[in-house]
Each structure stands twice: as structure tokens, then as C-alpha cells.
Coordinates of C-alpha atoms in Angstrom, one line a residue:
Chain M
M1 CA 62.5 20.0 20.9
S2 CA 63.6 16.8 22.9
N3 CA 60.8 14.0 22.8
K4 CA 61.2 12.8 26.4
R5 CA 58.0 14.1 27.7
T6 CA 55.6 11.5 28.4
D7 CA 52.4 12.4 26.7
A8 CA 51.0 12.8 30.7
E9 CA 53.9 15.3 31.1
K10 CA 53.0 17.2 27.9
L11 CA 49.1 17.2 29.0
N12 CA 49.9 18.5 32.4
F13 CA 52.2 21.5 30.8
I14 CA 48.9 22.3 28.7
S15 CA 46.4 22.4 31.4
G16 CA 48.9 24.2 34.0
A17 CA 49.6 26.7 31.0
L18 CA 45.8 27.1 30.3
A19 CA 44.7 28.0 33.9
D20 CA 48.2 30.3 34.4
S21 CA 47.2 31.9 31.2
L22 CA 43.6 33.8 33.1
V23 CA 45.9 35.6 35.0
D24 CA 47.3 37.8 32.4
A25 CA 43.2 37.6 30.5
T26 CA 41.8 41.0 30.1
D27 CA 38.8 41.4 32.3
G28 CA 36.8 41.6 28.8
E29 CA 38.4 38.1 27.3
V30 CA 37.5 36.8 31.0
L31 CA 34.1 37.9 30.9
E32 CA 33.4 36.7 27.3
E33 CA 34.7 33.3 28.2
A34 CA 32.4 33.1 31.0
R35 CA 29.4 34.0 28.5
L36 CA 30.6 31.6 26.1
L37 CA 30.2 29.0 28.5
G38 CA 26.6 29.8 29.4
L39 CA 27.2 31.9 32.3
D40 CA 26.2 35.5 33.2
P41 CA 28.8 37.1 34.6
T42 CA 27.2 39.4 36.6
V43 CA 25.4 36.7 38.3
E44 CA 28.6 35.0 38.7
A45 CA 30.3 37.8 39.9
N46 CA 27.7 38.1 42.9
R47 CA 27.8 34.4 43.8
V48 CA 31.6 34.3 44.5
K49 CA 31.3 37.5 45.7
T50 CA 28.8 36.0 48.8
L51 CA 30.7 32.9 48.6
M52 CA 34.1 34.9 49.5
L53 CA 32.4 37.7 52.0
E54 CA 30.1 34.5 53.3
T55 CA 33.5 31.9 54.5
V56 CA 34.7 35.8 56.3
K57 CA 32.2 35.9 58.0
M58 CA 31.9 32.8 59.4
Y59 CA 35.2 32.5 60.4
Q60 CA 35.0 36.1 62.3
Q61 CA 31.9 34.4 64.3
R62 CA 33.9 31.4 64.9
A63 CA 36.6 33.3 66.1
L64 CA 34.1 35.2 68.6
R65 CA 32.8 32.2 69.5
E66 CA 35.9 30.9 70.5
A67 CA 37.3 33.9 72.3
R68 CA 33.8 33.9 74.6
R69 CA 34.0 30.5 75.6
A70 CA 37.6 31.2 76.9
Y71 CA 36.7 34.5 78.1
D72 CA 33.9 32.2 80.1
A73 CA 36.1 29.5 81.2
Q74 CA 38.6 32.3 82.4
A75 CA 36.0 33.9 84.6
Q76 CA 34.5 31.0 86.1
Q77 CA 38.6 30.2 87.0
R78 CA 38.6 33.5 88.4
A79 CA 35.2 33.1 90.5
R80 CA 36.5 29.8 91.9
V81 CA 40.0 31.4 93.3
A82 CA 37.9 34.0 94.7
S83 CA 35.7 31.7 96.6
I84 CA 38.6 30.2 98.3
P85 CA 39.9 32.5 101.1
S86 CA 43.9 33.6 100.8
T87 CA 44.9 32.4 104.5
P88 CA 45.4 29.2 105.4
A89 CA 43.6 29.6 108.8
K90 CA 40.5 30.9 106.6
R91 CA 40.6 28.2 104.5
R92 CA 40.9 25.6 107.5
E93 CA 37.4 27.3 109.3
L94 CA 36.0 27.4 105.9
F95 CA 36.5 23.4 105.6
S96 CA 35.4 23.1 108.4
F97 CA 32.3 24.7 107.9
V98 CA 31.4 23.3 104.6
I99 CA 32.3 19.4 106.0
A100 CA 29.7 20.7 109.5
K101 CA 27.3 21.9 107.1
Q102 CA 27.6 19.0 104.2
P103 CA 28.9 15.8 106.3
Q104 CA 28.5 13.5 103.6
Y105 CA 30.9 15.1 101.8
A106 CA 33.6 14.4 105.3
E107 CA 33.8 10.7 104.2
L108 CA 35.5 11.3 101.1
F109 CA 38.4 13.3 103.3
T110 CA 38.2 10.8 106.2
A111 CA 38.6 7.8 104.0
Q112 CA 42.2 9.4 103.3
H113 CA 42.6 11.2 106.9
R114 CA 41.8 9.8 110.5
E115 CA 41.1 13.1 111.4
F116 CA 40.7 16.2 109.7
T117 CA 43.7 17.8 112.5
D118 CA 46.1 15.8 110.4
L119 CA 45.1 17.4 107.2
T120 CA 48.3 19.9 106.0
D121 CA 47.1 23.3 104.7
T122 CA 47.6 22.1 101.3
D123 CA 45.5 19.4 101.5
I124 CA 42.6 21.5 103.1
E125 CA 43.3 24.3 100.1
S126 CA 43.4 21.2 97.4
Y127 CA 40.1 19.7 98.8
L128 CA 38.5 23.4 98.8
E129 CA 39.5 23.1 95.1
D130 CA 37.8 19.9 94.8
L131 CA 34.7 21.0 96.7
D132 CA 34.8 24.4 94.1
E133 CA 34.7 22.2 91.0
L134 CA 31.8 20.5 92.6
G135 CA 29.7 23.6 93.3
V136 CA 29.4 23.0 96.9
L137 CA 31.1 26.4 97.7
E138 CA 28.5 28.0 95.3
K139 CA 25.7 26.2 97.2
L140 CA 26.8 27.2 100.8
K141 CA 27.8 30.8 99.7
P142 CA 24.7 32.4 101.3
D143 CA 25.5 30.8 104.4
T144 CA 29.6 31.4 104.6
E145 CA 28.6 35.0 104.0
D146 CA 26.0 34.8 106.7
G147 CA 28.9 33.0 108.8
D148 CA 30.9 35.8 107.9
H149 CA 33.5 33.1 106.4
Chain L
M1 CA 59.3 24.9 69.1
K2 CA 57.8 25.6 66.5
Q3 CA 59.8 27.1 63.9
E4 CA 58.5 29.5 61.0
S5 CA 60.2 29.8 57.7
A6 CA 62.3 32.4 56.9
R7 CA 59.9 33.4 54.4
R8 CA 56.7 33.3 56.0
V9 CA 55.4 36.9 56.3
P10 CA 55.6 38.4 59.9
A11 CA 52.4 38.2 62.0
E12 CA 52.4 42.0 62.4
K13 CA 52.2 42.2 58.4
A14 CA 49.7 39.7 57.9
A15 CA 46.3 40.8 56.6
T16 CA 43.6 40.7 59.4
P17 CA 40.2 39.0 58.3
T18 CA 38.6 42.9 58.2
E19 CA 41.5 43.7 55.9
I20 CA 40.6 39.9 54.2
A21 CA 36.6 41.1 54.2
A22 CA 37.6 45.1 52.6
A23 CA 40.0 43.6 50.1
I24 CA 37.2 41.0 48.8
E25 CA 34.8 44.0 49.0
A26 CA 37.6 45.9 46.9
L27 CA 37.2 43.3 43.9
T28 CA 35.3 43.7 40.7
A29 CA 32.9 41.7 38.7
A30 CA 35.6 40.7 36.4
D31 CA 38.5 39.8 39.2
F32 CA 35.1 37.5 40.8
V33 CA 34.8 35.5 37.7
R34 CA 38.6 35.6 36.5
L35 CA 38.9 34.0 40.0
R36 CA 36.3 31.5 39.5
Q37 CA 37.7 30.4 36.4
Y38 CA 41.2 30.1 37.5
A39 CA 39.8 27.9 40.2
R40 CA 37.8 25.8 37.6
R41 CA 40.9 25.6 35.4
R42 CA 42.7 24.3 38.2
I43 CA 40.4 21.6 39.3
Q44 CA 40.2 20.7 35.7
H45 CA 44.5 20.8 35.9
L46 CA 43.8 18.2 38.9
G47 CA 41.5 15.7 36.8
R48 CA 40.4 12.4 38.8
K49 CA 42.9 13.9 41.8
A50 CA 40.1 16.4 42.6
V51 CA 38.1 13.7 43.5
E52 CA 34.8 15.4 44.1
K53 CA 36.4 19.0 44.7
V54 CA 35.0 21.6 42.4
G55 CA 36.4 25.5 42.3
D56 CA 34.4 27.1 44.9
D57 CA 36.6 24.2 46.8
L58 CA 39.6 25.3 46.0
L59 CA 38.9 29.3 46.5
Q60 CA 37.0 28.5 49.7
T61 CA 40.0 26.5 50.8
A62 CA 42.4 29.3 50.0
L63 CA 40.6 31.9 52.0
C64 CA 40.5 29.4 55.0
D65 CA 44.2 28.9 54.9
L66 CA 44.6 32.8 54.7
L67 CA 41.9 33.6 57.6
Q68 CA 43.3 30.5 59.5
D69 CA 47.1 31.5 59.3
T70 CA 48.4 28.9 57.5
R71 CA 49.4 31.2 54.8
R72 CA 49.7 34.8 55.3
W73 CA 49.0 37.6 52.8
D74 CA 51.7 40.5 53.2
K75 CA 49.6 43.1 51.1
T76 CA 52.3 45.7 50.7
K77 CA 54.7 43.0 48.7
V78 CA 51.6 41.6 46.3
G79 CA 48.1 42.1 45.1
F80 CA 44.8 40.5 46.9
M81 CA 44.4 38.5 43.1
G82 CA 47.9 37.7 42.8
F83 CA 48.2 36.3 46.6
L84 CA 44.8 34.0 46.0
F85 CA 45.8 32.8 42.7
G86 CA 49.4 31.8 44.2
V87 CA 47.8 30.0 47.1
M88 CA 45.4 28.3 45.1
K89 CA 48.1 27.0 42.6
S90 CA 49.9 25.8 45.5
I91 CA 46.7 24.1 47.3
S92 CA 46.1 22.2 44.3
S93 CA 49.4 21.3 43.5
N94 CA 49.3 19.5 46.8
W95 CA 46.0 17.7 46.4
A96 CA 47.6 16.3 43.6
K97 CA 50.8 15.0 45.3
S98 CA 48.9 13.9 48.2
Y99 CA 46.2 11.8 45.7
L100 CA 46.2 8.4 46.0
P101 CA 43.8 6.5 43.7
E102 CA 42.5 4.5 46.6
E103 CA 42.1 4.3 49.7
V104 CA 45.1 2.3 51.4
P105 CA 43.8 1.4 55.0
V106 CA 46.7 0.0 56.6
L107 CA 50.4 1.0 57.8
D108 CA 53.3 0.8 55.3
A109 CA 55.5 -0.5 58.0
D110 CA 52.8 -3.7 58.4
L111 CA 53.6 -4.9 55.3
R112 CA 56.8 -4.7 55.4
K113 CA 58.6 -8.1 55.2
N114 CA 61.6 -9.8 53.4
N115 CA 61.8 -11.7 50.1
E116 CA 63.4 -14.7 49.6
E117 CA 67.2 -13.0 49.2
G118 CA 66.7 -11.1 52.9
E119 CA 65.9 -7.7 51.2
E120 CA 63.0 -5.8 53.0
F121 CA 60.2 -4.7 51.0
S122 CA 56.9 -3.9 51.1
P123 CA 53.8 -3.9 48.4
L124 CA 53.4 0.0 49.0
D125 CA 56.9 0.6 47.4
R126 CA 55.5 -0.6 44.0
R127 CA 52.7 2.6 44.3
R128 CA 55.6 5.2 45.0
A129 CA 56.9 5.2 41.6
P130 CA 53.5 4.0 39.5
Q131 CA 53.5 3.7 35.7
P132 CA 51.0 5.0 33.8
T133 CA 49.4 1.4 32.9
A134 CA 48.7 0.7 28.9
E135 CA 45.3 2.2 29.0
Q136 CA 46.1 5.4 30.5
Q137 CA 49.1 6.1 28.0
L138 CA 46.7 4.9 24.9
S139 CA 44.1 7.7 26.4
D140 CA 47.2 10.4 27.0
R141 CA 48.0 9.7 23.2
Q142 CA 44.6 9.9 22.0
T143 CA 44.2 13.3 23.8
L144 CA 47.0 14.3 22.7
E145 CA 46.4 13.7 19.2
E146 CA 42.9 15.2 19.3
V147 CA 44.1 18.5 21.0
D148 CA 46.4 18.4 17.9
N149 CA 43.8 18.0 15.3
L150 CA 41.5 20.8 16.8
F151 CA 44.2 22.9 15.8
Q152 CA 45.6 21.1 13.0
D153 CA 44.6 24.1 10.7
D154 CA 46.3 26.7 13.5
Q155 CA 49.8 27.1 13.2
E156 CA 50.5 29.5 15.7
A157 CA 48.2 27.6 17.9
Q158 CA 50.4 24.3 17.6
M159 CA 53.7 26.2 18.3
V160 CA 52.4 28.1 21.6
L161 CA 51.0 24.3 22.3
T162 CA 54.3 22.5 21.5
A163 CA 56.5 24.6 23.5
W164 CA 53.7 24.3 26.2
Q165 CA 54.2 20.7 26.0
E166 CA 58.0 20.9 26.3
G167 CA 57.6 22.8 29.6
Y168 CA 58.3 26.7 28.4
D169 CA 56.9 29.2 29.9
P170 CA 55.0 32.5 28.4
A171 CA 58.1 34.3 28.4
G172 CA 60.3 31.3 26.8
V173 CA 57.8 30.8 24.5
R174 CA 57.1 34.6 23.3
E175 CA 61.0 34.2 23.1
L176 CA 61.1 30.8 21.2
W177 CA 58.6 31.8 18.6
G178 CA 59.7 35.5 18.1
L179 CA 56.1 36.5 19.5
S180 CA 54.9 39.8 20.5
Q181 CA 52.7 40.0 24.3
N182 CA 49.8 40.6 22.5
A183 CA 50.7 38.2 19.7
Y184 CA 51.0 35.6 22.4
N185 CA 47.6 36.7 24.5
T186 CA 45.7 36.2 21.2
I187 CA 46.5 32.8 20.3
V188 CA 46.3 31.6 23.9
R189 CA 42.9 33.2 23.9
R190 CA 42.0 31.3 20.9
I191 CA 43.7 27.9 22.5
R192 CA 41.4 28.6 25.2
R193 CA 38.4 29.1 23.7
T194 CA 38.4 26.1 21.2
L195 CA 39.4 23.9 23.9
D196 CA 36.6 25.3 25.8
A197 CA 33.9 24.5 22.9
S198 CA 35.4 20.9 22.4
D199 CA 34.7 17.9 24.6
I200 CA 38.7 17.7 25.2
K201 CA 39.7 18.3 28.7
P202 CA 43.6 18.1 28.6
D203 CA 43.7 17.0 32.6
G204 CA 47.0 16.4 32.6
D205 CA 45.6 13.5 34.9
R206 CA 46.3 10.5 32.4
G207 CA 49.9 9.4 34.1
G208 CA 48.4 9.0 37.6
A209 CA 52.2 9.4 38.5
Y210 CA 51.2 11.7 41.8
V211 CA 51.4 9.4 44.6
Q212 CA 53.2 10.7 48.1

């Protein structure tokens, strides 16, 4: 045999072979060697089983929590979209209503537009989305429903 | 776009968390102890490259990789135990390769400069091909001698250990020495138990040559 291997490589091969030898060892050998190391095989088997099943359980619970968060975020998004009317005329009507009820928000928009009549349909839709993000539409919902908006 | 390796198990064939839990439930007590012992041996094999990791960490990492879809198990092709052995071997090998003897909180690019001949170099270049120190080499030699002394009266064990040191796999060792499967298993069992009962830890770590 060659002498080219370093001592470190030789030790590396030995420890690798020792680990791999456990794959082919019989059940009896594995349990006996655990006993020789001072372990109770039954206790150790239960401990490892619990460890593995807990790992799966934690993963599944985390996956469920993440799915719940994603569902809630989608539901919120759907609710927001639903609270904004689908036609430009209705959206403009709602926007005027909100500004009348909550005039403090008018300053936000008049800083960019001298008159509300200058606002395009896209501007209105975008501002309504902003107001919805702020929760303003949700707060005014009973009023808008009463006013049939 | 992320491309999947041609060897990767297709998602539809990969075991689900429920199937993985069922596979764990189906294992025997000996299987759990075997997994524990295998993980322990792999960590021993890492030596100081294991840092503070223990066998349980290796087993849990293998399971997490499977659950998080980092690795996929095709249960129609390989048993759960065989899969876990393979994953633990692969993970521990990656841990060894990524081990740095000490933290290097600088970027290699920051250290690059030109020498007097105008050639670019980095102080980290030397780390990429580390040479075992004289102390490490001495330690390796002493450990090999201790292993040799431990089996000085066991010629069969010496034959197997010598073949292992040269990189022979189990089939190669059996062929080299004309050993039956049973004879080989008996010798290997003796080696494992004798080493376990000794203080010698042939952890293959003393060269410290695994830096990426």
C-alpha cells in the first residue's frame, strides 16, 4: 500500500468508516453498544423519537401560522378592495363624502391639487386606497352605508 | 429563475410532513438508537469542526432540511433510514468544508494588495491551502500510534484499519483481505467497541485542512 496519505487523512478515513459501519450493524449490536456506552436503549430511543416528532410538529405549527398570516393578509386586502366602489362616478362621490366628513384629509390632497375637480379618476382611486390604508373608510362605513354610498 | 438539479426529486414525489411523521412513527427502538449513534459518530468525525454541535443537532438539521424542502425524500426509491444517513453524512461534510478555525470578520477583497513584483495577493490566500502545523502533525502521528498499539494483538483489526487508512470502502477491504461479510462485520464491531472503550478519538480533525 502507498504511503502518500497524510496521518490526518488516515485518521479521517478511519473515523468515516467507523460512522458508516453503523449502517450495516445489526439491531442487537447497535443496542448492545449503546448499553456499553452507559445508555439505556429504551430511554434513548424514546428521547430520539420525541425529538424527531417534536421537530416535525414545530415545523407543521409554524407552517400553519404562516398560512394563517397569509390568509389574514389576503382577507384584509379583499376587504379593502371591496370597500372602494367599482365605478369612477361612485368613487368620486365617496371621495367627496369622506372629505366632507373628515375635512382634515382635504389638506393632504389640496397641497397637490388646487381644486378637487382637477383630480383624475386615477388620482381619486389612489387617494381612496390611501384613505382605506389609514382605516378612514372603515371608520366612516356606517355613515357611507346610511348615505347609500 | 431558480433551476432545479436534474437529480432533485420532483415535488410531487417528495414526502409530505405527514408522511415524514408516519415514517418516524414506524421506526423501531433500534432504529432510533442507530440514528443517534450514527449522528454521534459523524460529529466525532468532525472533531473541532463540529464547534459546539452535538449528534442531536445533526439529526434535527437533517429533518429540518427535509421538512423545509431543502432536501427531498422519494420514499419509493430509498428507505427513511437510508435517506437520513445520507443527509447526515452530506450535512456533516458541508459543516467540515465551511469550517474556519477562527472568525475572519473582513472581506477577502479588502485585504488584496500588490506585492513588490506587482502581483496581487491576499493574506487569506494562505488560509485556503492550510498546512497542518507541526503540533497537529505530531498529534496525528501520536493518535495513529495509539490506535495501532490498541490493536497490536489483533491482526485482523490491524488489517482492516490499514485498509481504511488507505481509503478502501467495506467491499474493497473484504476483497483485499478475502474476508466474508460476517468476518468483516465481526472485526469492525470489535474495532468500534475497543475504540469506544478507550480515550482515543480518531476524529480526523488534526490536519485542519478543510477551509473554503
